[in-house]
Amino acid sequence: MSGITKSFPGVRALDGVDLDVQAGEVHCLLGQNGAGKSTLIKVLAGAHQPDGGEITWRGEPVSLRSPIAAMRLGIATIYQELDLVEGLSVAENVFLGHEPTTAGFVVRGRDARREAAVLLRRLGHAEIDPARHVGDLSAAQQQIVSMARALSHDVRLIVMDEPSAALDPEETDNLLRIVGQLTADGVAVVYISHRLEEIRRVGDRVTVLKDGRAVANGLPAKSMPTREIVALMTGRDVEYVFPRRPAAPRSGDPVLRVEGLARDGEFAAVDLEVRPGEIVGLAGLVGSGRSEILETLYGARKPTAGRVTVDGRPLKPGSVRSAVRAGMGLAPEERKAQALLMLESVTRNVSVSTLTRFSRAGWLDRREERRAARESTRSLSLRPDNPDALVRTLSGGNQQKAVLARWLLRGCRVLLLDEPTRGVDVGARAELYAVIRRLADDGLAVLLVSSEVPEVLGLADRVLVLREGRVVHAAPATELDEHRVLDLVMEGSPSR
Amino acid sequence: MTQPASEAPQAPTPPAEAPPATKGGGRRPALGLHADVRNLSLLGVLAALVLVGGITQPDAFLDVSNLQLVLTQASVIGVVTVGMTFVITSGGIDLSVGAIVALASVWATTLATQEYGFTGILFTAVVVGVGCGLVNGVLIAYGGMVPFIATLAMLASARGLALYLTDGKTQIVTVNSVLDLGLPATYVLGIPPLVLVFAGVTVIGWLVLNRTTFGRRTVAVGGNAEAARLAGIDVRRQRLYLYLLSGLCCGIAAFMLIILSGSGQNTNGNLYELDAIAAAIIGGTLLSGGRGTIVGSVLGVLVFITIQNIFALNNLESAVQQIAKGAIIVAAVLVQRSTVRNGDG
């Protein structure tokens, strides 16, 4: 690809980007959200038509007029949001659109299942039954199915958009192994990830995008220092920094107290306390019950046992309203699906939990609503500083700030954060960490869940390590390191 | 002579659409602009229709009594559409509105009810409407039923009950205080009282949707029910209220229909559900929820009723009229899709 240009109304998403990918290599694309990565791969997938530039495929100029045209050439794309049909079986998904048929219309289901099984075995997942419904599979397994679908075409180039985002370390290892196998077979891979560590492990070369331009082309993936890559992405020399912890240990009575909380099949006997000004982190693998615990104590799921108190007052189990009234706020894992009103403005997203404060007999004082919402977003430096901006036009980090501003406006006492930096680019993370620490310093009790161990260790004061729904270890963050936590979550042998 | 007269009966409409125009321009550029474009284009369609009517049937169409008739006809379905707009904005649907109108109009005109006179009829119509809405709301909000199915069941049962109550006969209203409201003598400045009711419901509906916590919660539930729930909104109660509101609108519409027809029939409100949904959708309310416009819905109703009137005046078959209606729905939704797409960038 050379000189690719693509404009949307008001935005020049790609401005003369060059990218060359060789057979059998893993070419990584790096860049902050909005840098143009998604647009670039959509051009490559035939989903967007470039305004300028040309695409050369195996020495010949081609135009990718549609996703089908790209697929015919052997370019397959695995998007971040998996595009599987949950109601169909694995085999049906793999061969969706090109089912093995007899006489053109009779689908040969058995052949499809057999061929799907071959592909799954090649991907190292022979345990996935091609006859199962995709909806019953885990996220990681669905990803494998998505990849099997790509391989079911005669593919020469696979584009993967953040394939590891929903995977835990073990599953990620397997994914990276598969990528290695593919390249050994001569397939080229374009790999997009925020995780530098993965890029180091599988990548051959790296192209860094910033503001629609390629600021670096074909860098050696293994040897580039992190510092330099981050600097290229952000245009500044930024460290992956965590805010300083306050020197004095937290005193005072806990705001949030959880006793013996349990939910059948998910987690059991969870006890925890969070004091004002304290950040407590929950570390564990996907499936260890992290998010479930958070959602249960927020009332979004009903516990089978145990109780949750805020300021000594017990909450009604399974009632979000009771939790919110007691002063709890949740920034959920799936921001777009669980927290934001994507069609609405920043103001309306921020004020949605506090509407009664701005109303008399149901009548809204919209000027006051706007003023208060803006005060809240300003205190978090949400950008742009425009209360009427539509929330879907904001970057991931600013969307997260809108969610935090909502709870700040409500004056909440306990903040539950589920993967607060998911989908937030590296440059914006440090700022978000600082915001979270500042909220704690202002007296909030924060309970943090993250799948990134360094994040939990760097941000939290105390860390609870979870394994299979149980707290296996609890310690001040300064007494733990990444290896120790990983040992604990995998082995579960707390050598206390 | 006919030209200035045509302005008067249409007077109730312009004030109704004025507020969102200024609001869109000033406060929320991106969204407001889309709403404006859509409302303007519907207004353009309406103007074109008036032009067509004026040219093809200059005397009949622009006649004051015809315009009064058009607006009166628009009023009944219009009130139903306002309720429907709320339900659709919240991500729901109410297929039972026509059947509720029928049941309410029938129940309110039984001999027993008529003995209580004006109040008895009005009270019964409203209570039956709200009662049906309550059943819908409880089934959907607390019974976890899909709105489509719950209101489809209500459609069938309410129509059935209406038929059972009347035995298929038309119930003539003999209460004069009710019938009088349909007479020209009660017109205020040439505007029929029913049109005033419609205008009132429209204004209240607009205010509730755009200026109250209730309206904001409706939009939030429709835009993202899970996010609304996790933000501490009582989503179930909100849903219940919305179907109550739709039922209330049906009750009011039933009373209006009783005034208009001087009777109650089990066939009343036939296919109102489809007309109301279509009017709301061409007005710009998203069928998936999260965005609703009362002004658009009202314009949608006026467009449909005007087409109907022009076709009738020109002695065109109702078959042609229905085809035109279908074409308008398709065109409006295509316009809507393109504006939404552009918005997403």
mmCIF file of N, CA and C in Angstrom, chain A residues 37 60 89 101 173 187 195 201 219 221 230 243 248-249 277 308-309 320 466:
data_model
loop_
_atom_site.group_PDB
_atom_site.id
_atom_site.type_symbol
_atom_site.label_atom_id
_atom_site.label_comp_id
_atom_site.label_asym_id
_atom_site.label_seq_id
_atom_site.Cartn_x
_atom_site.Cartn_y
_atom_site.Cartn_z
ATOM 1 N N LYS A 37 -5.577 3.517 12.492
ATOM 2 C CA LYS A 37 -5.369 2.074 12.330
ATOM 3 C C LYS A 37 -6.608 1.393 11.756
ATOM 4 N N GLU A 60 0.988 -6.578 -8.432
ATOM 5 C CA GLU A 60 0.066 -5.941 -9.371
ATOM 6 C C GLU A 60 -0.852 -4.971 -8.642
ATOM 7 N N SER A 89 -23.984 -22.994 14.119
ATOM 8 C CA SER A 89 -22.936 -23.840 14.671
ATOM 9 C C SER A 89 -21.566 -23.323 14.248
ATOM 10 N N THR A 101 -21.338 -27.256 -1.090
ATOM 11 C CA THR A 101 -22.684 -27.600 -1.542
ATOM 12 C C THR A 101 -22.659 -28.678 -2.612
ATOM 13 N N ASP A 173 -1.156 -16.593 24.805
ATOM 14 C CA ASP A 173 -0.011 -17.413 24.403
ATOM 15 C C ASP A 173 -0.371 -18.295 23.225
ATOM 16 N N VAL A 187 1.922 -17.311 5.346
ATOM 17 C CA VAL A 187 0.849 -16.316 5.386
ATOM 18 C C VAL A 187 1.392 -15.050 6.051
ATOM 19 N N ARG A 195 -0.676 -3.891 23.248
ATOM 20 C CA ARG A 195 0.282 -4.486 24.178
ATOM 21 C C ARG A 195 1.638 -4.670 23.527
ATOM 22 N N ARG A 201 6.956 -10.132 21.080
ATOM 23 C CA ARG A 201 7.063 -11.584 20.966
ATOM 24 C C ARG A 201 6.799 -12.100 19.564
ATOM 25 N N LEU A 219 9.918 -0.635 11.442
ATOM 26 C CA LEU A 219 10.916 -0.721 12.499
ATOM 27 C C LEU A 219 11.076 -2.168 12.938
ATOM 28 N N ALA A 221 10.703 -4.998 15.256
ATOM 29 C CA ALA A 221 9.786 -5.112 16.394
ATOM 30 C C ALA A 221 10.502 -5.547 17.654
ATOM 31 N N VAL A 230 6.645 4.528 22.382
ATOM 32 C CA VAL A 230 5.636 5.387 23.012
ATOM 33 C C VAL A 230 5.826 6.828 22.573
ATOM 34 N N PRO A 243 0.586 7.442 39.361
ATOM 35 C CA PRO A 243 0.688 8.549 40.307
ATOM 36 C C PRO A 243 1.262 8.056 41.629
ATOM 37 N N ALA A 248 1.064 8.509 53.972
ATOM 38 C CA ALA A 248 0.430 7.989 55.179
ATOM 39 C C ALA A 248 -0.540 6.871 54.839
ATOM 40 N N PRO A 249 -0.530 5.809 55.650
ATOM 41 C CA PRO A 249 -1.505 4.746 55.404
ATOM 42 C C PRO A 249 -2.914 5.242 55.701
ATOM 43 N N GLY A 277 -10.386 7.145 50.489
ATOM 44 C CA GLY A 277 -9.052 7.522 50.049
ATOM 45 C C GLY A 277 -8.187 6.360 49.639
ATOM 46 N N VAL A 308 -23.394 -6.633 51.774
ATOM 47 C CA VAL A 308 -22.588 -5.485 51.393
ATOM 48 C C VAL A 308 -23.103 -4.297 52.187
ATOM 49 N N THR A 309 -22.207 -3.575 52.856
ATOM 50 C CA THR A 309 -22.650 -2.374 53.560
ATOM 51 C C THR A 309 -21.842 -1.170 53.104
ATOM 52 N N VAL A 320 -29.580 -2.355 42.013
ATOM 53 C CA VAL A 320 -28.647 -1.313 41.604
ATOM 54 C C VAL A 320 -29.059 0.011 42.235
ATOM 55 N N LEU A 466 -7.305 -13.014 43.123
ATOM 56 C CA LEU A 466 -8.413 -13.952 42.990
ATOM 57 C C LEU A 466 -8.011 -15.138 42.151
#
